[in-house]
Short mmCIF file of C-alpha atoms and ligand atoms in Angstrom, two decimals:
data_model
loop_
_atom_site.label_atom_id
_atom_site.label_comp_id
_atom_site.label_asym_id
_atom_site.label_seq_id
_atom_site.Cartn_x
_atom_site.Cartn_y
_atom_site.Cartn_z
CA MET A 440 191.19 51.09 36.55
CA GLU A 441 190.26 47.57 37.50
CA ASP A 442 191.02 46.44 41.06
CA ARG A 443 191.86 42.83 41.56
CA PRO A 444 193.26 40.81 44.43
CA ILE A 445 197.03 40.60 44.48
CA THR A 446 198.93 37.53 45.50
CA LEU A 447 202.66 37.32 45.92
CA SER A 448 204.30 34.27 44.48
CA PRO A 449 205.30 32.10 47.47
CA SER A 450 208.79 31.77 46.03
CA LEU A 451 209.26 35.51 46.51
CA SER A 452 208.01 35.59 50.07
CA ASN A 453 210.49 36.07 52.83
CA THR A 454 211.52 32.90 54.57
CA HIS A 455 212.00 34.62 57.94
CA SER A 456 209.46 36.78 59.67
CA SER A 457 210.92 40.19 60.46
CA SER A 458 210.64 39.56 64.20
CA GLU A 459 212.75 36.40 63.82
CA GLU A 460 215.33 38.38 61.86
CA ASP A 461 215.28 41.18 64.36
CA LYS A 462 216.25 38.79 67.16
CA ALA A 463 218.87 36.77 65.28
CA VAL A 464 222.53 37.42 66.02
CA LEU A 465 225.74 36.64 64.19
CA GLN A 466 228.55 35.22 66.29
CA VAL A 467 231.92 35.86 64.69
CA SER A 468 235.07 34.32 66.15
CA GLY A 469 237.97 36.36 64.88
CA GLY A 470 241.43 35.35 63.78
CA ALA A 471 240.74 32.67 61.16
CA SER A 472 242.69 32.92 57.95
CA LEU A 473 240.58 32.79 54.78
CA HIS A 474 241.41 30.99 51.57
CA GLY A 475 239.65 29.86 48.41
CA HIS A 476 237.26 31.33 45.91
CA VAL A 477 233.99 33.15 46.35
CA GLY A 478 231.21 33.63 43.80
CA ILE A 479 229.84 37.15 43.56
CA SER A 480 226.06 37.56 43.29
CA GLY A 481 224.12 39.86 41.00
CA ALA A 482 224.08 43.54 41.95
CA LYS A 483 221.37 44.41 44.46
CA ASN A 484 220.94 47.96 43.23
CA SER A 485 220.70 46.83 39.61
CA ALA A 486 218.20 44.13 40.51
CA LEU A 487 215.95 46.58 42.37
CA VAL A 488 215.80 49.20 39.66
CA ILE A 489 215.61 46.69 36.81
CA MET A 490 212.60 45.11 38.54
CA ALA A 491 211.02 48.58 38.52
CA GLY A 492 212.11 48.97 34.88
CA ALA A 493 210.26 45.78 33.95
CA LEU A 494 207.05 47.79 34.53
CA LEU A 495 207.82 49.47 31.21
CA CYS A 496 207.29 46.23 29.30
CA SER A 497 203.68 45.85 28.22
CA SER A 498 204.13 42.50 26.49
CA GLN A 499 204.54 39.12 28.21
CA ASP A 500 207.23 38.13 30.73
CA CYS A 501 210.62 39.76 31.05
CA ARG A 502 213.25 37.38 32.36
CA ILE A 503 215.82 38.97 34.66
CA ARG A 504 218.76 36.68 35.41
CA ASN A 505 221.33 36.74 38.18
CA VAL A 506 218.85 38.24 40.66
CA PRO A 507 220.21 37.84 44.21
CA ALA A 508 217.96 36.34 46.89
CA LEU A 509 217.77 39.30 49.25
CA ALA A 510 215.18 40.77 51.56
CA ASP A 511 215.18 43.98 49.47
CA VAL A 512 214.43 42.02 46.30
CA THR A 513 211.54 40.31 48.10
CA ARG A 514 210.21 43.72 49.15
CA MET A 515 210.46 45.11 45.64
CA GLY A 516 208.59 41.99 44.48
CA GLU A 517 205.87 42.73 47.02
CA ILE A 518 205.51 46.25 45.68
CA LEU A 519 205.24 45.08 42.09
CA SER A 520 202.69 42.47 43.19
CA ALA A 521 200.68 45.17 44.90
CA LEU A 522 200.54 46.97 41.54
CA GLY A 523 199.15 43.84 39.90
CA VAL A 524 202.36 42.58 38.31
CA LYS A 525 202.92 38.81 38.19
CA LEU A 526 206.29 37.53 39.38
CA GLU A 527 207.84 34.14 39.47
CA ARG A 528 211.23 33.04 40.75
CA GLN A 529 212.96 30.32 38.71
CA GLY A 530 216.39 29.66 40.20
CA ASP A 531 218.33 32.90 39.95
CA SER A 532 215.89 34.26 37.35
CA LEU A 533 212.89 36.40 38.00
CA LEU A 534 210.04 36.43 35.50
CA VAL A 535 208.16 39.69 35.62
CA ASN A 536 204.90 40.08 33.72
CA ALA A 537 203.68 43.67 33.77
CA SER A 538 201.36 43.32 30.76
CA HIS A 539 198.49 44.29 33.04
CA ILE A 540 199.11 46.88 35.75
CA ALA A 541 196.05 46.97 38.00
CA GLN A 542 197.04 49.75 40.38
CA SER A 543 198.71 53.12 40.03
CA LYS A 544 199.09 53.54 43.79
CA ALA A 545 201.84 51.88 45.80
CA PRO A 546 201.09 51.06 49.45
CA TYR A 547 202.83 53.18 52.09
CA GLU A 548 203.65 50.19 54.32
CA LEU A 549 205.80 48.75 51.52
CA VAL A 550 207.34 51.95 50.10
CA SER A 551 208.38 53.10 53.58
CA GLN A 552 210.33 49.86 54.02
CA LEU A 553 212.24 50.08 50.75
CA ARG A 554 213.23 53.49 49.54
CA ALA A 555 214.22 52.20 46.09
CA SER A 556 210.58 51.34 45.50
CA PHE A 557 209.89 55.07 44.98
CA PHE A 558 211.67 54.65 41.63
CA VAL A 559 208.54 52.90 40.24
CA ILE A 560 207.05 56.38 39.87
CA GLY A 561 208.88 56.90 36.53
CA PRO A 562 207.78 53.72 34.74
CA LEU A 563 204.27 53.83 36.24
CA LEU A 564 203.70 57.36 35.05
CA ALA A 565 205.07 56.50 31.62
CA ARG A 566 202.87 53.40 31.32
CA LEU A 567 199.63 54.57 32.92
CA GLY A 568 199.81 58.37 32.81
CA VAL A 569 199.23 58.41 36.56
CA ALA A 570 201.18 57.31 39.64
CA LYS A 571 200.57 57.76 43.36
CA ILE A 572 203.59 56.91 45.43
CA PRO A 573 203.99 57.71 49.12
CA LEU A 574 207.08 59.71 50.01
CA PRO A 575 209.46 57.07 51.30
CA GLY A 576 210.73 59.22 54.18
CA GLY A 577 214.23 59.39 55.58
CA CYS A 578 216.29 56.44 56.63
CA ALA A 579 219.19 55.36 58.78
CA ILE A 580 221.78 57.09 56.56
CA GLY A 581 220.07 60.40 55.75
CA ALA A 582 216.95 62.34 54.82
CA ARG A 583 217.08 61.22 51.20
CA PRO A 584 214.73 63.68 49.47
CA VAL A 585 213.18 63.03 46.04
CA ALA A 586 212.96 66.61 44.78
CA LEU A 587 215.19 65.88 41.77
CA HIS A 588 212.96 63.01 40.66
CA VAL A 589 209.87 65.22 41.02
CA ARG A 590 211.36 68.22 39.20
CA GLY A 591 212.49 66.05 36.31
CA LEU A 592 209.04 64.50 35.91
CA GLN A 593 207.50 67.99 35.97
CA ALA A 594 209.90 69.06 33.21
CA MET A 595 208.58 66.10 31.19
CA GLY A 596 205.03 67.40 31.39
CA ALA A 597 203.74 65.73 34.53
CA ASP A 598 201.62 67.48 37.09
CA VAL A 599 203.12 66.46 40.41
CA GLN A 600 201.61 67.42 43.78
CA ILE A 601 202.47 66.18 47.21
CA ASP A 602 199.35 65.74 49.33
CA HIS A 603 199.29 64.13 52.75
CA GLY A 604 202.66 62.48 52.15
CA ILE A 605 201.72 61.04 48.77
CA VAL A 606 203.33 62.10 45.51
CA ASN A 607 200.45 62.32 43.04
CA ALA A 608 201.67 62.49 39.46
CA HIS A 609 199.63 62.55 36.28
CA LEU A 610 200.03 63.74 32.71
CA ARG A 611 199.26 67.42 32.22
CA GLY A 612 196.47 68.60 29.88
CA ARG A 613 195.56 66.35 26.97
CA ASN A 614 198.96 64.73 26.75
CA LYS A 615 198.79 60.97 26.30
CA ARG A 616 202.53 60.56 26.89
CA LEU A 617 205.26 62.28 28.85
CA GLN A 618 207.14 64.83 26.75
CA GLY A 619 210.86 64.75 26.08
CA ALA A 620 212.75 67.48 27.95
CA LYS A 621 216.20 68.84 28.70
CA ILE A 622 216.89 68.10 32.35
CA TYR A 623 219.85 69.23 34.43
CA LEU A 624 220.27 67.47 37.77
CA ASP A 625 221.68 69.67 40.54
CA TYR A 626 223.38 66.54 41.89
CA PRO A 627 224.09 63.30 40.02
CA SER A 628 221.51 61.33 41.99
CA VAL A 629 221.44 57.64 41.09
CA GLY A 630 217.73 57.25 41.82
CA ALA A 631 216.70 60.46 40.01
CA THR A 632 218.75 59.52 36.93
CA GLU A 633 217.17 56.06 36.89
CA THR A 634 213.61 57.32 37.47
CA LEU A 635 213.85 59.91 34.72
CA MET A 636 215.63 57.63 32.27
CA MET A 637 212.88 55.01 32.69
CA ALA A 638 210.15 57.63 32.29
CA ALA A 639 211.82 59.02 29.16
CA THR A 640 211.94 55.66 27.36
CA LEU A 641 208.20 55.93 26.64
CA ALA A 642 207.99 59.72 26.31
CA GLU A 643 207.26 61.59 23.12
CA GLY A 644 210.48 63.06 21.73
CA GLU A 645 214.01 63.36 23.08
CA THR A 646 215.09 63.74 26.69
CA THR A 647 218.59 64.65 27.81
CA ILE A 648 219.70 64.26 31.40
CA GLU A 649 222.73 66.43 32.16
CA ASN A 650 224.88 65.85 35.25
CA ALA A 651 223.48 62.33 35.29
CA ALA A 652 224.74 59.69 37.70
CA GLN A 653 227.39 57.49 36.06
CA GLU A 654 227.12 54.47 38.37
CA PRO A 655 227.38 51.04 36.70
CA GLU A 656 223.84 50.26 37.89
CA VAL A 657 222.55 53.19 35.82
CA ALA A 658 224.31 51.78 32.75
CA ASP A 659 222.93 48.32 33.59
CA LEU A 660 219.38 49.69 33.72
CA ALA A 661 219.96 51.45 30.38
CA ASN A 662 221.19 48.18 28.84
CA PHE A 663 218.11 46.39 30.15
CA CYS A 664 215.84 49.08 28.70
CA ARG A 665 217.73 48.94 25.40
CA ALA A 666 217.23 45.18 25.32
CA MET A 667 213.49 45.95 25.53
CA GLY A 668 213.76 48.33 22.55
CA ALA A 669 214.46 51.65 24.28
CA LYS A 670 216.68 54.20 22.54
CA ILE A 671 219.26 55.38 25.06
CA ARG A 672 222.74 56.81 24.49
CA GLY A 673 225.39 57.91 26.93
CA ALA A 674 224.37 55.92 30.02
CA GLY A 675 227.50 55.58 32.15
CA THR A 676 228.55 59.15 31.22
CA ASN A 677 227.23 62.39 32.67
CA THR A 678 224.92 63.09 29.72
CA ILE A 679 222.22 60.59 28.81
CA THR A 680 220.00 61.00 25.77
CA ILE A 681 216.78 59.06 25.43
CA VAL A 682 214.53 59.09 22.37
CA GLY A 683 211.11 57.90 23.45
CA VAL A 684 209.36 54.99 21.74
CA PRO A 685 205.65 54.08 21.94
CA SER A 686 206.17 50.73 23.70
CA LEU A 687 208.82 48.29 24.89
CA HIS A 688 208.95 44.56 24.39
CA THR A 689 209.95 41.54 26.44
CA THR A 690 213.59 40.57 26.97
CA ASP A 691 215.92 38.15 28.69
CA TYR A 692 218.61 40.04 30.59
CA ALA A 693 221.36 39.16 33.07
CA ILE A 694 222.34 41.82 35.60
CA ILE A 695 225.93 42.77 36.45
CA PRO A 696 227.88 41.38 39.43
CA ASP A 697 227.59 43.30 42.69
CA ARG A 698 230.59 45.62 42.99
CA VAL A 699 229.89 46.36 46.65
CA GLU A 700 229.75 42.68 47.57
CA ALA A 701 232.99 42.15 45.62
CA GLY A 702 234.62 45.09 47.41
CA THR A 703 233.48 43.70 50.76
CA PHE A 704 235.17 40.36 50.03
CA LEU A 705 238.37 42.11 48.92
CA ILE A 706 238.40 43.79 52.31
CA ALA A 707 237.66 40.47 54.02
CA GLY A 708 240.86 39.18 52.39
CA ALA A 709 242.86 42.29 53.30
CA ILE A 710 241.71 42.53 56.92
CA THR A 711 242.52 38.86 57.61
CA HIS A 712 245.76 38.98 55.56
CA SER A 713 244.45 36.12 53.44
CA GLU A 714 244.53 35.11 49.82
CA ILE A 715 241.12 34.78 48.20
CA SER A 716 239.83 35.06 44.67
CA LEU A 717 236.47 36.31 43.51
CA SER A 718 234.44 36.13 40.34
CA PRO A 719 232.53 37.18 38.40
CA VAL A 720 233.52 40.80 38.86
CA ILE A 721 233.92 43.74 36.52
CA PRO A 722 237.25 45.14 37.75
CA ASP A 723 236.57 48.54 36.17
CA HIS A 724 233.63 48.98 38.53
CA LEU A 725 236.02 48.64 41.47
CA THR A 726 238.76 51.01 40.30
CA ALA A 727 238.47 53.44 43.23
CA VAL A 728 238.33 50.67 45.83
CA ILE A 729 241.27 48.79 44.33
CA ALA A 730 243.27 52.03 44.12
CA LYS A 731 242.73 52.58 47.86
CA LEU A 732 243.66 48.97 48.63
CA HIS A 733 246.89 49.48 46.68
CA ALA A 734 247.46 52.77 48.52
CA ILE A 735 247.46 50.99 51.89
CA GLY A 736 249.82 48.28 50.62
CA ALA A 737 247.38 45.49 49.76
CA GLN A 738 247.90 43.61 46.52
CA VAL A 739 244.95 42.97 44.23
CA ILE A 740 245.49 41.37 40.84
CA GLU A 741 243.24 40.42 37.96
CA ASP A 742 244.51 36.89 37.44
CA ALA A 743 241.85 35.92 34.89
CA PRO A 744 239.15 37.81 33.02
CA ASN A 745 236.43 38.91 35.44
CA ARG A 746 238.34 37.45 38.39
CA LEU A 747 240.23 39.28 41.11
CA ARG A 748 242.63 37.88 43.66
CA ILE A 749 243.76 39.57 46.84
CA LEU A 750 247.15 38.39 48.04
CA PRO A 751 248.13 37.97 51.68
CA GLY A 752 249.94 41.10 52.81
CA TYR A 753 251.60 42.69 55.79
CA ARG A 754 250.23 45.37 58.04
CA HIS A 755 248.54 48.10 56.04
CA LEU A 756 249.15 51.81 56.00
CA ALA A 757 246.67 54.62 56.61
CA THR A 758 245.05 56.51 53.75
CA ASP A 759 242.46 59.25 53.31
CA ILE A 760 239.12 58.55 51.67
CA GLU A 761 236.42 60.86 50.39
CA THR A 762 233.19 59.33 49.17
CA LEU A 763 231.93 60.70 45.86
CA PRO A 764 229.52 59.85 43.07
CA TYR A 765 230.92 57.24 40.63
CA PRO A 766 233.69 56.95 39.50
CA GLY A 767 234.75 58.33 42.90
CA PHE A 768 235.07 56.18 45.99
CA PRO A 769 231.60 54.68 46.67
CA THR A 770 229.74 55.64 49.81
CA ASP A 771 228.56 52.03 50.05
CA MET A 772 232.20 50.95 50.63
CA GLN A 773 232.94 53.63 53.24
CA ALA A 774 231.96 51.62 56.34
CA PRO A 775 233.65 48.38 55.20
CA PHE A 776 236.85 50.29 54.35
CA MET A 777 236.75 52.05 57.68
CA ALA A 778 236.85 48.65 59.40
CA LEU A 779 240.09 47.94 57.52
CA LEU A 780 241.62 51.32 58.34
CA THR A 781 241.04 50.81 62.07
CA LEU A 782 243.87 48.25 61.86
CA SER A 783 246.16 50.18 59.50
CA ASP A 784 249.27 52.05 60.69
CA GLY A 785 248.80 55.82 61.04
CA ASP A 786 245.91 58.27 60.83
CA SER A 787 243.29 58.10 58.08
CA VAL A 788 240.69 60.76 57.41
CA ILE A 789 237.43 59.50 55.96
CA THR A 790 235.05 62.11 54.57
CA GLU A 791 231.48 61.12 53.80
CA THR A 792 230.08 63.56 51.25
CA VAL A 793 227.15 61.60 49.78
CA PHE A 794 224.91 60.90 52.78
CA GLU A 795 224.71 63.18 55.80
CA ASN A 796 224.31 60.47 58.44
CA ARG A 797 226.46 57.58 57.37
CA LEU A 798 228.98 57.36 60.19
CA ARG A 799 226.86 55.59 62.77
CA HIS A 800 229.05 52.48 62.63
CA VAL A 801 231.85 54.49 64.26
CA ALA A 802 230.35 54.01 67.72
CA GLU A 803 230.14 50.25 67.19
CA LEU A 804 233.68 49.92 65.80
CA THR A 805 234.85 51.94 68.79
CA ARG A 806 233.27 49.34 71.07
CA MET A 807 235.61 46.84 69.44
CA GLY A 808 238.66 48.91 70.34
CA ALA A 809 238.92 51.13 67.26
CA ASP A 810 240.22 54.67 67.78
CA ILE A 811 237.94 56.92 65.73
CA ARG A 812 236.81 60.50 66.26
CA VAL A 813 234.00 62.06 64.27
CA LYS A 814 234.04 65.75 63.36
CA GLY A 815 231.04 66.64 61.24
CA THR A 816 231.29 64.57 58.07
CA HIS A 817 234.87 63.49 58.83
CA ALA A 818 235.99 60.41 60.74
CA ILE A 819 239.59 60.44 61.90
CA VAL A 820 240.74 56.86 62.26
CA ARG A 821 243.92 56.23 64.22
CA GLY A 822 245.11 52.69 63.50
CA VAL A 823 245.28 50.39 66.53
CA PRO A 824 247.30 47.17 66.87
CA MET A 825 244.21 45.04 67.32
CA LEU A 826 240.44 44.99 67.72
CA SER A 827 238.68 42.91 70.35
CA GLY A 828 235.38 41.09 69.92
CA ALA A 829 232.37 42.80 71.49
CA PRO A 830 228.57 42.87 71.26
CA VAL A 831 227.65 45.37 68.55
CA VAL A 832 224.55 46.52 66.71
CA ALA A 833 224.30 47.02 62.95
CA THR A 834 222.79 50.40 62.16
CA ASP A 835 222.41 50.00 58.39
CA LEU A 836 223.29 47.60 55.61
CA ARG A 837 226.89 48.60 54.92
CA ALA A 838 227.54 49.19 58.63
CA SER A 839 226.57 45.58 59.23
CA ALA A 840 229.18 44.43 56.69
CA ALA A 841 231.79 46.61 58.42
CA LEU A 842 231.07 44.91 61.73
CA VAL A 843 231.36 41.44 60.20
CA LEU A 844 234.74 42.43 58.69
CA ALA A 845 235.96 43.88 61.98
CA GLY A 846 234.77 40.71 63.74
CA LEU A 847 236.78 38.50 61.36
CA ALA A 848 239.97 40.31 62.36
CA ALA A 849 239.23 40.91 66.04
CA ARG A 850 240.59 38.93 68.93
CA GLY A 851 237.75 36.93 70.52
CA THR A 852 234.07 36.83 69.72
CA THR A 853 231.92 39.54 68.20
CA VAL A 854 228.15 39.26 68.45
CA ILE A 855 226.27 41.33 65.88
CA GLN A 856 222.64 42.29 66.32
CA GLY A 857 220.41 44.01 63.76
CA LEU A 858 220.89 41.35 61.06
CA GLN A 859 217.78 42.48 59.19
CA HIS A 860 220.10 45.10 57.67
CA LEU A 861 222.66 42.55 56.52
CA ASP A 862 219.98 40.38 54.93
CA ARG A 863 218.80 43.26 52.80
CA GLY A 864 221.91 43.38 50.70
CA TYR A 865 224.31 40.44 51.06
CA GLU A 866 223.28 37.09 49.62
CA ASN A 867 224.43 34.21 51.85
CA LEU A 868 227.25 36.24 53.38
CA GLU A 869 227.76 33.85 56.27
CA LEU A 870 227.77 30.80 54.05
CA LYS A 871 230.22 32.37 51.62
CA LEU A 872 232.55 33.39 54.46
CA GLN A 873 232.25 29.97 56.11
CA LYS A 874 233.32 28.33 52.85
CA LEU A 875 236.41 30.55 52.88
CA GLY A 876 237.22 29.30 56.38
CA ALA A 877 235.75 32.05 58.55
CA ASN A 878 234.40 31.06 61.89
CA LEU A 879 230.93 32.56 62.20
CA LYS A 880 227.40 31.37 62.78
CA ARG A 881 223.90 32.79 63.00
CA LEU A 882 221.94 32.08 66.15
CA PRO A 883 218.20 32.63 66.55
CA SER A 884 218.71 35.06 69.45
CA VAL A 885 221.17 36.15 72.13
CA GLU A 886 219.69 33.48 74.41
CA HIS A 887 221.40 30.87 72.23
CA LEU A 888 224.89 32.21 72.87
CA GLU A 889 227.20 29.93 74.84
CA SER A 890 228.19 32.73 77.22
CA PRO A 891 225.76 35.47 78.19
CA LEU A 892 225.88 38.69 76.24
CA ILE A 893 226.36 41.84 78.24
CA VAL A 894 225.22 44.73 76.10
CA PRO A 895 225.55 48.19 77.62
CA GLU A 896 222.26 50.01 77.22
CA THR A 897 223.78 52.73 75.06
CA THR A 898 224.51 50.30 72.24
CA ILE A 899 221.01 48.92 71.91
CA ALA A 900 219.99 51.01 68.95
CA VAL A 901 216.56 50.47 67.47
CA PRO A 902 217.16 50.81 63.76
CA VAL A 903 213.76 51.24 62.19
CA ALA A 904 214.19 53.03 58.90
CA GLU A 905 216.28 51.52 56.20
CA PRO A 906 218.72 52.56 53.50
CA SER A 907 218.75 51.79 49.81
N1 LIG B 1445 219.51 63.64 46.78
C1 LIG B 1445 218.91 64.86 46.86
N2 LIG B 1445 217.74 65.07 46.18
C2 LIG B 1445 217.15 64.09 45.44
C3 LIG B 1445 217.79 62.83 45.36
C4 LIG B 1445 218.98 62.64 46.04
O1 LIG B 1445 219.40 65.77 47.54
O2 LIG B 1445 216.11 64.32 44.86
C5 LIG B 1445 220.76 63.42 47.54
C6 LIG B 1445 220.56 62.36 48.63
O3 LIG B 1445 219.93 62.89 49.77
C7 LIG B 1445 221.98 61.91 48.88
C8 LIG B 1445 222.63 62.06 47.51
O4 LIG B 1445 221.75 62.87 46.72
O5 LIG B 1445 222.58 62.77 49.79
C9 LIG B 1445 222.83 60.74 46.78
O6 LIG B 1445 221.60 60.07 46.66
P1 LIG B 1445 221.22 59.20 45.38
O7 LIG B 1445 219.88 59.65 44.90
O8 LIG B 1445 222.35 59.18 44.42
O9 LIG B 1445 221.09 57.76 46.04
P2 LIG B 1445 219.91 56.73 45.89
O10 LIG B 1445 219.51 56.60 44.48
O11 LIG B 1445 218.86 57.02 46.89
C10 LIG B 1445 221.47 54.68 45.45
C11 LIG B 1445 221.71 53.34 46.08
C12 LIG B 1445 222.42 53.51 47.41
C13 LIG B 1445 223.76 54.24 47.15
C14 LIG B 1445 223.48 55.58 46.45
C15 LIG B 1445 224.75 56.33 46.09
C16 LIG B 1445 219.86 52.06 45.23
C17 LIG B 1445 218.63 51.30 45.51
N3 LIG B 1445 220.44 52.66 46.26
O12 LIG B 1445 220.63 55.40 46.36
O13 LIG B 1445 222.70 52.21 47.90
O14 LIG B 1445 224.41 54.45 48.37
O15 LIG B 1445 222.72 55.35 45.25
O16 LIG B 1445 225.57 55.55 45.30
O17 LIG B 1445 220.32 52.08 44.11
C18 LIG B 1445 223.16 50.60 49.56
O18 LIG B 1445 223.17 49.76 48.64
O19 LIG B 1445 223.56 50.36 50.72
C19 LIG B 1445 222.69 51.95 49.24
C20 LIG B 1445 222.33 52.82 50.19
#
């Protein structure tokens, strides 16, 4: 394989250096009422996997529309660039030209920063017959193994060995293509379903994935692949059938709105007892979240197609939540919803079943006056009359959103550190909230605060590894 120098399009490069981001803080003055309309960006988790899926296209540019400007998207772009793919940002579109893939090995420094980048193993193997991807490692929310991805690829005729932390995959024997297979996933993993579905699009014969993940982002990836000529049925259900084709062609595809961002804004409305509307959204993707909002007494209506409105309400009631694979309550909404339940009347029990370490925001919410006890995977939230602003540290992406939400409702000023997490997954969150009337601003560091920040040593977490 030819080696050639890789350059990342400047438009995809990060505007902040990571050390700048690491020092920046968000100052949130609580108590403002929100009003108005907010535009919802394209789905982060669709964008990331669809960028990986564009590796399947051997002809010309694929245009992906509605791609949010996020640090994670930049990182995925860096990984594709390292493989020799050409990328260009044009407004909210990303042009991806994978007609020539120069490298089958992804660099550890990049894969370890973005776990979703491991998903390139499926399309790379399908395109080149070989892929060498470092194990991404654990992250702030759990160990996050990739055994299901590996076993599925083995079932499709790949030889997969893990040597010195690198997953080395290549086609077995004289096979020129992966072979269709019947695959049962022990758990409906989103990433494994996506990896195997992408690999199967170019395999010889039919692949079925049983107990597949049903998340909307899986269906979005399938629609993107179909637009490139792939033959996929059943995506969005628990059985996906893919009939492999020899090659895929270019397409122009717009990704779905981000259901987690939309859910976060619904909670912003609920926690501040405000009326706001949001679009575009696909309300069906938010069924579990809306059901829980209704259960606590909040009112959410679909007042126009693809638009939701949350109405100003009274004090909310407690409810129990258990995170589950889609269509269950999403783990990505657990931390934001917990912020809301800290101020709801009564006791709520939140059970995190998807990731084993996704309750680290509890300690930070507690610093703001929340009454929460953790027992194993359960968090027992006893509603309090009010939260008070405090210095807090974001421990992962969705935890950072929870702290912003709590800060909007708290009395006084909340100062949030660890914004590199927030920037991974929320496009212009501060700007969008400011336009709704929230009082918050980003400062380059704690030294720029008007009054000095006193952070007890115990709260200065050093979040290194990352989710998603
Ligand atoms: N799992 C295994 N073995 C595997 C793969 C997964 O045991 O081989 C386990 C994981 O350890 C975890 C559970 O299965 O306990 C669910 O993991 P899954 O593979 O479904 O998650 P993922 O593909 O790694 C995506 C999203 C996450 C989201 C989860 C669940 C992307 C890039 N990431 O992760 O998004 O929480 O699905 O819906 O699509 C976020 O956006 O903040 C985020 C973390």
